[in-house]
PDB file of C-alpha atoms in Angstrom:
ATOM      1  CA  MET A   1     -13.955  -6.834   4.901  1.00  0.00           C
ATOM      2  CA  ASN A   2     -16.324  -8.445   2.504  1.00  0.00           C
ATOM      3  CA  LEU A   3     -19.397 -10.617   3.022  1.00  0.00           C
ATOM      4  CA  PHE A   4     -17.202 -13.410   4.372  1.00  0.00           C
ATOM      5  CA  GLY A   5     -14.800 -11.247   6.381  1.00  0.00           C
ATOM      6  CA  VAL A   6     -15.954 -12.568   9.757  1.00  0.00           C
ATOM      7  CA  MET A   7     -15.569 -16.100   8.459  1.00  0.00           C
ATOM      8  CA  ASP A   8     -11.959 -15.464   7.412  1.00  0.00           C
ATOM      9  CA  VAL A   9     -11.138 -14.170  10.892  1.00  0.00           C
ATOM     10  CA  SER A  10     -12.659 -17.250  12.556  1.00  0.00           C
ATOM     11  CA  ALA A  11     -10.955 -19.498  10.003  1.00  0.00           C
ATOM     12  CA  SER A  12      -7.551 -18.093  10.954  1.00  0.00           C
ATOM     13  CA  ALA A  13      -8.351 -18.972  14.575  1.00  0.00           C
ATOM     14  CA  LEU A  14      -9.292 -22.534  13.599  1.00  0.00           C
ATOM     15  CA  LYS A  15      -5.961 -22.956  11.826  1.00  0.00           C
ATOM     16  CA  ALA A  16      -4.033 -21.523  14.770  1.00  0.00           C
ATOM     17  CA  GLU A  17      -5.800 -23.712  17.349  1.00  0.00           C
ATOM     18  CA  ARG A  18      -5.174 -26.795  15.238  1.00  0.00           C
ATOM     19  CA  VAL A  19      -1.440 -26.026  15.165  1.00  0.00           C
ATOM     20  CA  ARG A  20      -1.554 -25.557  18.942  1.00  0.00           C
ATOM     21  CA  ALA A  21      -3.215 -28.961  19.393  1.00  0.00           C
ATOM     22  CA  GLU A  22      -0.637 -30.571  17.090  1.00  0.00           C
ATOM     23  CA  VAL A  23       2.242 -29.104  19.102  1.00  0.00           C
ATOM     24  CA  VAL A  24       0.701 -30.307  22.385  1.00  0.00           C
ATOM     25  CA  ALA A  25       0.282 -33.780  20.876  1.00  0.00           C
ATOM     26  CA  ALA A  26       3.950 -33.756  19.858  1.00  0.00           C
ATOM     27  CA  ASN A  27       4.939 -32.740  23.387  1.00  0.00           C
ATOM     28  CA  MET A  28       2.895 -35.559  24.943  1.00  0.00           C
ATOM     29  CA  ALA A  29       4.192 -38.097  22.451  1.00  0.00           C
ATOM     30  CA  ASN A  30       7.780 -37.146  23.240  1.00  0.00           C
ATOM     31  CA  ALA A  31       7.432 -36.839  27.012  1.00  0.00           C
ATOM     32  CA  GLU A  32       9.939 -39.688  27.468  1.00  0.00           C
ATOM     33  CA  THR A  33      12.165 -39.035  24.457  1.00  0.00           C
ATOM     34  CA  THR A  34      15.781 -38.969  25.606  1.00  0.00           C
ATOM     35  CA  ARG A  35      17.351 -38.728  22.176  1.00  0.00           C
ATOM     36  CA  THR A  36      16.743 -36.326  19.261  1.00  0.00           C
ATOM     37  CA  ALA A  37      18.682 -35.543  16.076  1.00  0.00           C
ATOM     38  CA  ASP A  38      21.144 -33.317  17.942  1.00  0.00           C
ATOM     39  CA  GLY A  39      21.676 -35.910  20.687  1.00  0.00           C
ATOM     40  CA  ASP A  40      19.923 -33.953  23.448  1.00  0.00           C
ATOM     41  CA  PRO A  41      16.618 -34.968  25.070  1.00  0.00           C
ATOM     42  CA  TYR A  42      13.444 -33.580  23.443  1.00  0.00           C
ATOM     43  CA  GLN A  43      12.561 -29.990  24.337  1.00  0.00           C
ATOM     44  CA  ARG A  44       9.002 -28.902  25.071  1.00  0.00           C
ATOM     45  CA  HIS A  45       7.511 -26.686  22.319  1.00  0.00           C
ATOM     46  CA  HIS A  46       5.236 -23.656  22.580  1.00  0.00           C
ATOM     47  CA  VAL A  47       3.246 -21.914  19.856  1.00  0.00           C
ATOM     48  CA  VAL A  48       3.306 -18.129  19.625  1.00  0.00           C
ATOM     49  CA  PHE A  49       0.066 -16.469  18.548  1.00  0.00           C
ATOM     50  CA  GLU A  50      -0.010 -12.947  17.176  1.00  0.00           C
ATOM     51  CA  ALA A  51      -2.978 -10.706  16.379  1.00  0.00           C
ATOM     52  CA  GLU A  52      -3.113  -9.642  12.738  1.00  0.00           C
ATOM     53  CA  GLY A  53      -3.714  -5.977  11.885  1.00  0.00           C
ATOM     54  CA  ALA A  54      -6.034  -5.527  14.826  1.00  0.00           C
ATOM     55  CA  GLU A  55      -8.075  -2.390  14.275  1.00  0.00           C
ATOM     56  CA  SER A  56     -10.981  -1.062  16.239  1.00  0.00           C
ATOM     57  CA  PHE A  57     -14.403  -1.798  14.776  1.00  0.00           C
ATOM     58  CA  LYS A  58     -15.142   1.911  14.486  1.00  0.00           C
ATOM     59  CA  HIS A  59     -11.906   2.566  12.625  1.00  0.00           C
ATOM     60  CA  SER A  60     -12.520  -0.157  10.067  1.00  0.00           C
ATOM     61  CA  LEU A  61     -16.171   0.853   9.649  1.00  0.00           C
ATOM     62  CA  VAL A  62     -15.239   4.489   9.003  1.00  0.00           C
ATOM     63  CA  ASN A  63     -12.527   3.306   6.612  1.00  0.00           C
ATOM     64  CA  HIS A  64     -15.052   1.164   4.871  1.00  0.00           C
ATOM     65  CA  LEU A  65     -17.618   3.907   4.467  1.00  0.00           C
ATOM     66  CA  GLY A  66     -15.142   6.641   3.527  1.00  0.00           C
ATOM     67  CA  GLY A  67     -12.756   4.489   1.544  1.00  0.00           C
ATOM     68  CA  SER A  68     -13.000   3.552  -2.103  1.00  0.00           C
ATOM     69  CA  GLY A  69     -15.876   1.279  -2.987  1.00  0.00           C
ATOM     70  CA  VAL A  70     -14.873  -1.674  -5.117  1.00  0.00           C
ATOM     71  CA  GLY A  71     -11.245  -2.762  -5.041  1.00  0.00           C
ATOM     72  CA  SER A  72      -9.440  -2.355  -8.328  1.00  0.00           C
ATOM     73  CA  MET A  73      -8.901  -5.517 -10.346  1.00  0.00           C
ATOM     74  CA  ARG A  74      -5.461  -6.930  -9.717  1.00  0.00           C
ATOM     75  CA  LEU A  75      -4.684  -9.173 -12.637  1.00  0.00           C
ATOM     76  CA  GLY A  76      -2.250 -12.036 -12.797  1.00  0.00           C
ATOM     77  CA  ARG A  77      -1.858 -12.572  -9.083  1.00  0.00           C
ATOM     78  CA  SER A  78      -1.328 -16.043  -7.698  1.00  0.00           C
ATOM     79  CA  VAL A  79      -3.823 -17.693  -5.390  1.00  0.00           C
ATOM     80  CA  THR A  80      -2.701 -17.595  -1.786  1.00  0.00           C
ATOM     81  CA  ALA A  81      -4.335 -19.012   1.274  1.00  0.00           C
ATOM     82  CA  ASP A  82      -5.045 -15.983   3.460  1.00  0.00           C
ATOM     83  CA  THR A  83      -2.196 -16.256   5.926  1.00  0.00           C
ATOM     84  CA  SER A  84      -2.880 -12.868   7.474  1.00  0.00           C
ATOM     85  CA  VAL A  85      -6.442 -11.668   7.864  1.00  0.00           C
ATOM     86  CA  ASP A  86      -7.106  -8.289   9.431  1.00  0.00           C
ATOM     87  CA  GLY A  87      -8.400  -8.926  12.943  1.00  0.00           C
ATOM     88  CA  GLY A  88      -7.445 -12.582  12.762  1.00  0.00           C
ATOM     89  CA  VAL A  89      -4.744 -14.544  14.506  1.00  0.00           C
ATOM     90  CA  ALA A  90      -1.602 -16.160  13.128  1.00  0.00           C
ATOM     91  CA  VAL A  91       0.957 -18.575  14.482  1.00  0.00           C
ATOM     92  CA  THR A  92       4.215 -16.645  14.217  1.00  0.00           C
ATOM     93  CA  GLY A  93       6.370 -19.517  15.368  1.00  0.00           C
ATOM     94  CA  VAL A  94       6.909 -22.605  17.439  1.00  0.00           C
ATOM     95  CA  ILE A  95       9.649 -22.050  19.998  1.00  0.00           C
ATOM     96  CA  SER A  96      11.287 -24.679  22.165  1.00  0.00           C
ATOM     97  CA  ASP A  97      11.358 -24.340  25.929  1.00  0.00           C
ATOM     98  CA  ALA A  98      14.883 -23.934  27.299  1.00  0.00           C
ATOM     99  CA  SER A  99      14.110 -25.423  30.721  1.00  0.00           C
ATOM    100  CA  ALA A 100      16.644 -27.862  32.121  1.00  0.00           C
ATOM    101  CA  PRO A 101      15.953 -31.576  31.602  1.00  0.00           C
ATOM    102  CA  LEU A 102      14.847 -33.824  34.474  1.00  0.00           C
ATOM    103  CA  ARG A 103      17.600 -36.140  35.768  1.00  0.00           C
ATOM    104  CA  ARG A 104      16.695 -39.679  36.737  1.00  0.00           C
ATOM    105  CA  TYR A 105      19.035 -42.408  37.972  1.00  0.00           C
ATOM    106  CA  ASP A 106      18.883 -45.394  35.589  1.00  0.00           C
ATOM    107  CA  PRO A 107      22.334 -46.843  34.803  1.00  0.00           C
ATOM    108  CA  GLN A 108      20.798 -49.555  32.545  1.00  0.00           C
ATOM    109  CA  HIS A 109      19.384 -46.960  30.143  1.00  0.00           C
ATOM    110  CA  PRO A 110      21.265 -46.707  26.803  1.00  0.00           C
ATOM    111  CA  ASP A 111      21.310 -42.900  27.092  1.00  0.00           C
ATOM    112  CA  ALA A 112      22.624 -42.866  30.662  1.00  0.00           C
ATOM    113  CA  GLY A 113      25.626 -40.643  31.284  1.00  0.00           C
ATOM    114  CA  PRO A 114      28.831 -41.863  32.970  1.00  0.00           C
ATOM    115  CA  ASP A 115      27.281 -41.002  36.363  1.00  0.00           C
ATOM    116  CA  GLY A 116      24.266 -43.302  35.662  1.00  0.00           C
ATOM    117  CA  TYR A 117      21.802 -40.413  35.298  1.00  0.00           C
ATOM    118  CA  VAL A 118      19.475 -40.022  32.259  1.00  0.00           C
ATOM    119  CA  SER A 119      18.159 -36.640  31.042  1.00  0.00           C
ATOM    120  CA  TYR A 120      14.411 -36.694  30.395  1.00  0.00           C
ATOM    121  CA  PRO A 121      12.402 -33.797  28.905  1.00  0.00           C
ATOM    122  CA  ASP A 122      10.670 -31.629  31.528  1.00  0.00           C
ATOM    123  CA  ILE A 123       7.139 -32.300  30.293  1.00  0.00           C
ATOM    124  CA  ASN A 124       4.180 -32.541  32.654  1.00  0.00           C
ATOM    125  CA  PRO A 125       1.305 -34.480  31.043  1.00  0.00           C
ATOM    126  CA  LEU A 126      -1.211 -32.530  33.176  1.00  0.00           C
ATOM    127  CA  THR A 127      -0.016 -29.165  31.835  1.00  0.00           C
ATOM    128  CA  GLU A 128      -0.161 -30.509  28.294  1.00  0.00           C
ATOM    129  CA  MET A 129      -3.639 -31.956  28.823  1.00  0.00           C
ATOM    130  CA  VAL A 130      -4.961 -28.608  30.102  1.00  0.00           C
ATOM    131  CA  ASP A 131      -3.421 -26.864  27.090  1.00  0.00           C
ATOM    132  CA  LEU A 132      -5.039 -29.401  24.780  1.00  0.00           C
ATOM    133  CA  MET A 133      -8.439 -28.842  26.406  1.00  0.00           C
ATOM    134  CA  GLY A 134      -7.982 -25.102  25.960  1.00  0.00           C
ATOM    135  CA  ALA A 135      -7.204 -25.579  22.266  1.00  0.00           C
ATOM    136  CA  GLN A 136     -10.215 -27.876  21.893  1.00  0.00           C
ATOM    137  CA  ARG A 137     -12.578 -25.380  23.546  1.00  0.00           C
ATOM    138  CA  SER A 138     -11.271 -22.459  21.501  1.00  0.00           C
ATOM    139  CA  TYR A 139     -11.628 -24.486  18.316  1.00  0.00           C
ATOM    140  CA  GLY A 140     -15.231 -25.291  19.225  1.00  0.00           C
ATOM    141  CA  ALA A 141     -15.998 -21.663  20.077  1.00  0.00           C
ATOM    142  CA  ASN A 142     -14.625 -20.462  16.744  1.00  0.00           C
ATOM    143  CA  ALA A 143     -16.493 -23.171  14.868  1.00  0.00           C
ATOM    144  CA  SER A 144     -19.685 -21.887  16.540  1.00  0.00           C
ATOM    145  CA  ALA A 145     -18.788 -18.349  15.469  1.00  0.00           C
ATOM    146  CA  ILE A 146     -18.509 -19.570  11.881  1.00  0.00           C
ATOM    147  CA  GLN A 147     -21.877 -21.284  12.163  1.00  0.00           C
ATOM    148  CA  ALA A 148     -23.388 -18.017  13.443  1.00  0.00           C
ATOM    149  CA  GLU A 149     -21.842 -16.101  10.573  1.00  0.00           C
ATOM    150  CA  LYS A 150     -23.262 -18.584   8.080  1.00  0.00           C
ATOM    151  CA  ASN A 151     -26.707 -18.083   9.605  1.00  0.00           C
ATOM    152  CA  MET A 152     -26.292 -14.319   9.305  1.00  0.00           C
ATOM    153  CA  VAL A 153     -25.509 -14.559   5.602  1.00  0.00           C
ATOM    154  CA  ALA A 154     -28.399 -17.005   5.146  1.00  0.00           C
ATOM    155  CA  SER A 155     -30.775 -14.560   6.875  1.00  0.00           C
ATOM    156  CA  SER A 156     -29.623 -11.758   4.625  1.00  0.00           C
ATOM    157  CA  LEU A 157     -30.476 -13.993   1.672  1.00  0.00           C
ATOM    158  CA  ASP A 158     -33.980 -14.457   3.055  1.00  0.00           C
ATOM    159  CA  ILE A 159     -34.532 -10.726   2.606  1.00  0.00           C
ATOM    160  CA  LEU A 160     -34.587 -11.363  -1.141  1.00  0.00           C
ATOM    161  CA  LYS A 161     -37.542 -13.728  -0.810  1.00  0.00           C
TER     162      LYS A 161
ATOM    163  CA  MET B   1     -37.539  -9.170 -26.932  1.00  0.00           C
ATOM    164  CA  GLN B   2     -35.639 -11.726 -24.940  1.00  0.00           C
ATOM    165  CA  VAL B   3     -36.096 -13.085 -21.445  1.00  0.00           C
ATOM    166  CA  THR B   4     -32.360 -13.156 -20.728  1.00  0.00           C
ATOM    167  CA  THR B   5     -31.043  -9.916 -19.269  1.00  0.00           C
ATOM    168  CA  ALA B   6     -27.456  -8.812 -18.743  1.00  0.00           C
ATOM    169  CA  LEU B   7     -27.868  -9.515 -15.029  1.00  0.00           C
ATOM    170  CA  SER B   8     -29.253 -13.018 -15.466  1.00  0.00           C
ATOM    171  CA  ASP B   9     -26.419 -13.809 -17.887  1.00  0.00           C
ATOM    172  CA  ALA B  10     -23.842 -12.551 -15.375  1.00  0.00           C
ATOM    173  CA  LEU B  11     -25.529 -14.497 -12.569  1.00  0.00           C
ATOM    174  CA  GLY B  12     -25.420 -17.652 -14.679  1.00  0.00           C
ATOM    175  CA  ARG B  13     -21.659 -17.239 -15.064  1.00  0.00           C
ATOM    176  CA  TYR B  14     -21.361 -16.498 -11.347  1.00  0.00           C
ATOM    177  CA  LEU B  15     -23.141 -19.767 -10.536  1.00  0.00           C
ATOM    178  CA  ASP B  16     -21.014 -21.717 -13.019  1.00  0.00           C
ATOM    179  CA  LEU B  17     -17.848 -20.346 -11.451  1.00  0.00           C
ATOM    180  CA  THR B  18     -19.079 -21.076  -7.924  1.00  0.00           C
ATOM    181  CA  GLY B  19     -19.788 -24.647  -9.022  1.00  0.00           C
ATOM    182  CA  GLU B  20     -16.228 -24.913 -10.362  1.00  0.00           C
ATOM    183  CA  GLN B  21     -14.888 -23.636  -7.053  1.00  0.00           C
ATOM    184  CA  MET B  22     -16.919 -26.263  -5.176  1.00  0.00           C
ATOM    185  CA  LYS B  23     -15.562 -28.956  -7.469  1.00  0.00           C
ATOM    186  CA  LEU B  24     -11.986 -27.931  -6.679  1.00  0.00           C
ATOM    187  CA  THR B  25     -12.724 -27.797  -2.944  1.00  0.00           C
ATOM    188  CA  ALA B  26     -14.249 -31.276  -3.091  1.00  0.00           C
ATOM    189  CA  SER B  27     -11.213 -32.668  -4.910  1.00  0.00           C
ATOM    190  CA  ASN B  28      -8.889 -31.006  -2.382  1.00  0.00           C
ATOM    191  CA  MET B  29     -10.844 -32.682   0.424  1.00  0.00           C
ATOM    192  CA  ALA B  30     -10.773 -36.014  -1.394  1.00  0.00           C
ATOM    193  CA  ASN B  31      -6.986 -35.808  -1.694  1.00  0.00           C
ATOM    194  CA  VAL B  32      -6.304 -34.930   1.933  1.00  0.00           C
ATOM    195  CA  ASP B  33      -4.271 -38.149   2.328  1.00  0.00           C
ATOM    196  CA  THR B  34      -2.675 -38.242  -1.126  1.00  0.00           C
ATOM    197  CA  PRO B  35       1.108 -37.889  -0.800  1.00  0.00           C
ATOM    198  CA  GLY B  36       2.520 -34.978  -2.800  1.00  0.00           C
ATOM    199  CA  TYR B  37      -0.890 -33.488  -3.626  1.00  0.00           C
ATOM    200  CA  LYS B  38      -0.961 -29.692  -3.688  1.00  0.00           C
ATOM    201  CA  THR B  39      -4.078 -27.656  -2.922  1.00  0.00           C
ATOM    202  CA  GLN B  40      -5.701 -26.363  -6.118  1.00  0.00           C
ATOM    203  CA  GLY B  41      -7.624 -23.124  -6.433  1.00  0.00           C
ATOM    204  CA  PHE B  42      -8.260 -20.026  -8.521  1.00  0.00           C
ATOM    205  CA  ASP B  43      -8.773 -16.338  -7.859  1.00  0.00           C
ATOM    206  CA  PHE B  44     -12.560 -15.941  -7.950  1.00  0.00           C
ATOM    207  CA  GLU B  45     -12.678 -12.178  -8.552  1.00  0.00           C
ATOM    208  CA  GLN B  46     -10.152 -12.329 -11.365  1.00  0.00           C
ATOM    209  CA  GLU B  47     -11.830 -15.292 -13.083  1.00  0.00           C
ATOM    210  CA  PHE B  48     -15.285 -13.703 -12.757  1.00  0.00           C
ATOM    211  CA  ALA B  49     -14.000 -10.490 -14.343  1.00  0.00           C
ATOM    212  CA  ARG B  50     -12.604 -12.590 -17.198  1.00  0.00           C
ATOM    213  CA  GLN B  51     -15.988 -14.298 -17.646  1.00  0.00           C
ATOM    214  CA  LEU B  52     -17.725 -10.911 -17.822  1.00  0.00           C
ATOM    215  CA  THR B  53     -15.311  -9.335 -20.316  1.00  0.00           C
ATOM    216  CA  GLY B  54     -15.782 -12.377 -22.519  1.00  0.00           C
ATOM    217  CA  ALA B  55     -19.542 -11.942 -22.160  1.00  0.00           C
ATOM    218  CA  GLY B  56     -21.841 -12.574 -25.086  1.00  0.00           C
ATOM    219  CA  SER B  57     -21.793 -15.840 -26.995  1.00  0.00           C
ATOM    220  CA  THR B  58     -18.406 -17.156 -25.874  1.00  0.00           C
ATOM    221  CA  GLY B  59     -20.006 -19.362 -23.219  1.00  0.00           C
ATOM    222  CA  PHE B  60     -18.277 -20.492 -20.059  1.00  0.00           C
ATOM    223  CA  ALA B  61     -14.487 -20.254 -20.076  1.00  0.00           C
ATOM    224  CA  GLN B  62     -12.924 -22.927 -17.905  1.00  0.00           C
ATOM    225  CA  PRO B  63     -10.937 -21.276 -15.078  1.00  0.00           C
ATOM    226  CA  ALA B  64      -7.283 -22.265 -14.804  1.00  0.00           C
ATOM    227  CA  ALA B  65      -6.665 -23.991 -11.486  1.00  0.00           C
ATOM    228  CA  GLN B  66      -3.285 -23.367  -9.926  1.00  0.00           C
ATOM    229  CA  ASP B  67      -1.405 -24.324  -6.780  1.00  0.00           C
ATOM    230  CA  VAL B  68      -2.346 -22.311  -3.708  1.00  0.00           C
ATOM    231  CA  ASP B  69       0.679 -20.931  -1.873  1.00  0.00           C
ATOM    232  CA  GLY B  70       0.951 -19.963   1.762  1.00  0.00           C
ATOM    233  CA  LEU B  71      -0.050 -23.348   3.179  1.00  0.00           C
ATOM    234  CA  VAL B  72       1.891 -25.606   5.510  1.00  0.00           C
ATOM    235  CA  THR B  73       3.300 -28.657   3.724  1.00  0.00           C
ATOM    236  CA  ARG B  74       3.268 -31.899   5.685  1.00  0.00           C
ATOM    237  CA  PRO B  75       6.160 -34.426   5.548  1.00  0.00           C
ATOM    238  CA  ASP B  76       4.425 -36.417   2.778  1.00  0.00           C
ATOM    239  CA  GLY B  77       4.407 -33.352   0.499  1.00  0.00           C
ATOM    240  CA  ASN B  78       0.659 -32.772   0.911  1.00  0.00           C
ATOM    241  CA  ASN B  79      -0.520 -29.284   1.882  1.00  0.00           C
ATOM    242  CA  VAL B  80      -4.319 -29.664   2.091  1.00  0.00           C
ATOM    243  CA  SER B  81      -5.748 -27.878   5.131  1.00  0.00           C
ATOM    244  CA  MET B  82      -9.104 -29.336   6.131  1.00  0.00           C
ATOM    245  CA  ASP B  83      -9.991 -26.090   7.940  1.00  0.00           C
ATOM    246  CA  ARG B  84      -9.425 -23.995   4.842  1.00  0.00           C
ATOM    247  CA  GLU B  85     -11.407 -26.370   2.631  1.00  0.00           C
ATOM    248  CA  GLY B  86     -14.312 -26.553   5.078  1.00  0.00           C
ATOM    249  CA  ILE B  87     -14.589 -22.766   5.196  1.00  0.00           C
ATOM    250  CA  GLN B  88     -14.204 -22.589   1.436  1.00  0.00           C
ATOM    251  CA  LEU B  89     -17.056 -25.076   0.998  1.00  0.00           C
ATOM    252  CA  ALA B  90     -19.338 -23.102   3.334  1.00  0.00           C
ATOM    253  CA  LYS B  91     -18.533 -19.905   1.439  1.00  0.00           C
ATOM    254  CA  SER B  92     -19.254 -21.489  -1.929  1.00  0.00           C
ATOM    255  CA  GLN B  93     -22.573 -22.846  -0.682  1.00  0.00           C
ATOM    256  CA  LEU B  94     -23.641 -19.387   0.469  1.00  0.00           C
ATOM    257  CA  GLN B  95     -22.414 -17.830  -2.772  1.00  0.00           C
ATOM    258  CA  PHE B  96     -24.432 -20.361  -4.729  1.00  0.00           C
ATOM    259  CA  ARG B  97     -27.556 -19.608  -2.709  1.00  0.00           C
ATOM    260  CA  LEU B  98     -27.027 -15.896  -3.270  1.00  0.00           C
ATOM    261  CA  GLY B  99     -26.803 -16.415  -7.021  1.00  0.00           C
ATOM    262  CA  VAL B 100     -29.897 -18.631  -7.091  1.00  0.00           C
ATOM    263  CA  GLU B 101     -31.966 -16.189  -5.025  1.00  0.00           C
ATOM    264  CA  LEU B 102     -30.997 -13.256  -7.234  1.00  0.00           C
ATOM    265  CA  LEU B 103     -31.758 -15.270 -10.353  1.00  0.00           C
ATOM    266  CA  LYS B 104     -35.178 -16.286  -8.973  1.00  0.00           C
ATOM    267  CA  HIS B 105     -35.842 -12.621  -8.266  1.00  0.00           C
ATOM    268  CA  GLU B 106     -34.798 -11.703 -11.789  1.00  0.00           C
ATOM    269  CA  TYR B 107     -37.154 -14.233 -13.391  1.00  0.00           C
ATOM    270  CA  SER B 108     -40.038 -13.444 -11.056  1.00  0.00           C
ATOM    271  CA  THR B 109     -40.245  -9.994 -12.684  1.00  0.00           C
ATOM    272  CA  VAL B 110     -40.653 -11.666 -16.067  1.00  0.00           C
ATOM    273  CA  MET B 111     -43.250 -14.033 -14.588  1.00  0.00           C
ATOM    274  CA  SER B 112     -45.261 -11.150 -13.185  1.00  0.00           C
ATOM    275  CA  ALA B 113     -45.258  -9.561 -16.635  1.00  0.00           C
ATOM    276  CA  ILE B 114     -46.606 -12.821 -18.090  1.00  0.00           C
ATOM    277  CA  HIS B 115     -49.306 -13.095 -15.440  1.00  0.00           C
ATOM    278  CA  ALA B 116     -50.194  -9.399 -15.574  1.00  0.00           C
ATOM    279  CA  GLU B 117     -53.239 -10.164 -17.719  1.00  0.00           C
ATOM    280  CA  ALA B 118     -54.706 -12.558 -15.177  1.00  0.00           C
ATOM    281  CA  LYS B 119     -54.466 -10.122 -12.305  1.00  0.00           C
TER     282      LYS B 119
END
């Protein structure tokens, strides 16, 4: 953890919540999609979040105090966006829900089967809306955490004055 | 006797590099809708070490910007993440303030030496 360690953790949460909101939006957009590339109706998608290298605060503090001071210079490495931050969160995958499609009788529909029934994705707009609100709230909370962290660093700069 | 110290020289380079980083972040943000644009960045620690080893009269060595890997690429080939850039910008701003405060502190010692007679 460096000066901006807390910020990196909150940033990973912002990224993850944005992906979650995008997946919910895709689910809502495709709530009536009866046809995808493989010919089946659209399947609802979920994101899977995973904690990254979660350590207790005490453990990392002791590590920090007892460990080596400055990290050795690693030369010639490429720049990577921190995909895994210790204590942060990462989206490990987007999996599709295997629930059975809803069957509705509509013989006029181009995707109707021989029995006149059409398979629609089992997507409830209410469930999706609640999920979207959750993502929105979490995003806001993490943005506030970043703001707090910025104020902390700014206060530490005021000590110099 | 010179006013410039090793620390103020290093801080000057630190500020220059932070400014470069802000420039890259701003251009990444500007190109958020440009198809095929790839996020540009450089390794701050590594570049700063290079600036310090080349210390003396060489001046500011332009850091080499490269593509940042580990980002999600959208269908139009663009991989700019607004979240990453926003955080990056906040970090650079704080880094810049840190450098300026330390530099002010450094020069205030010289100023107090100048004003010592008047006290």
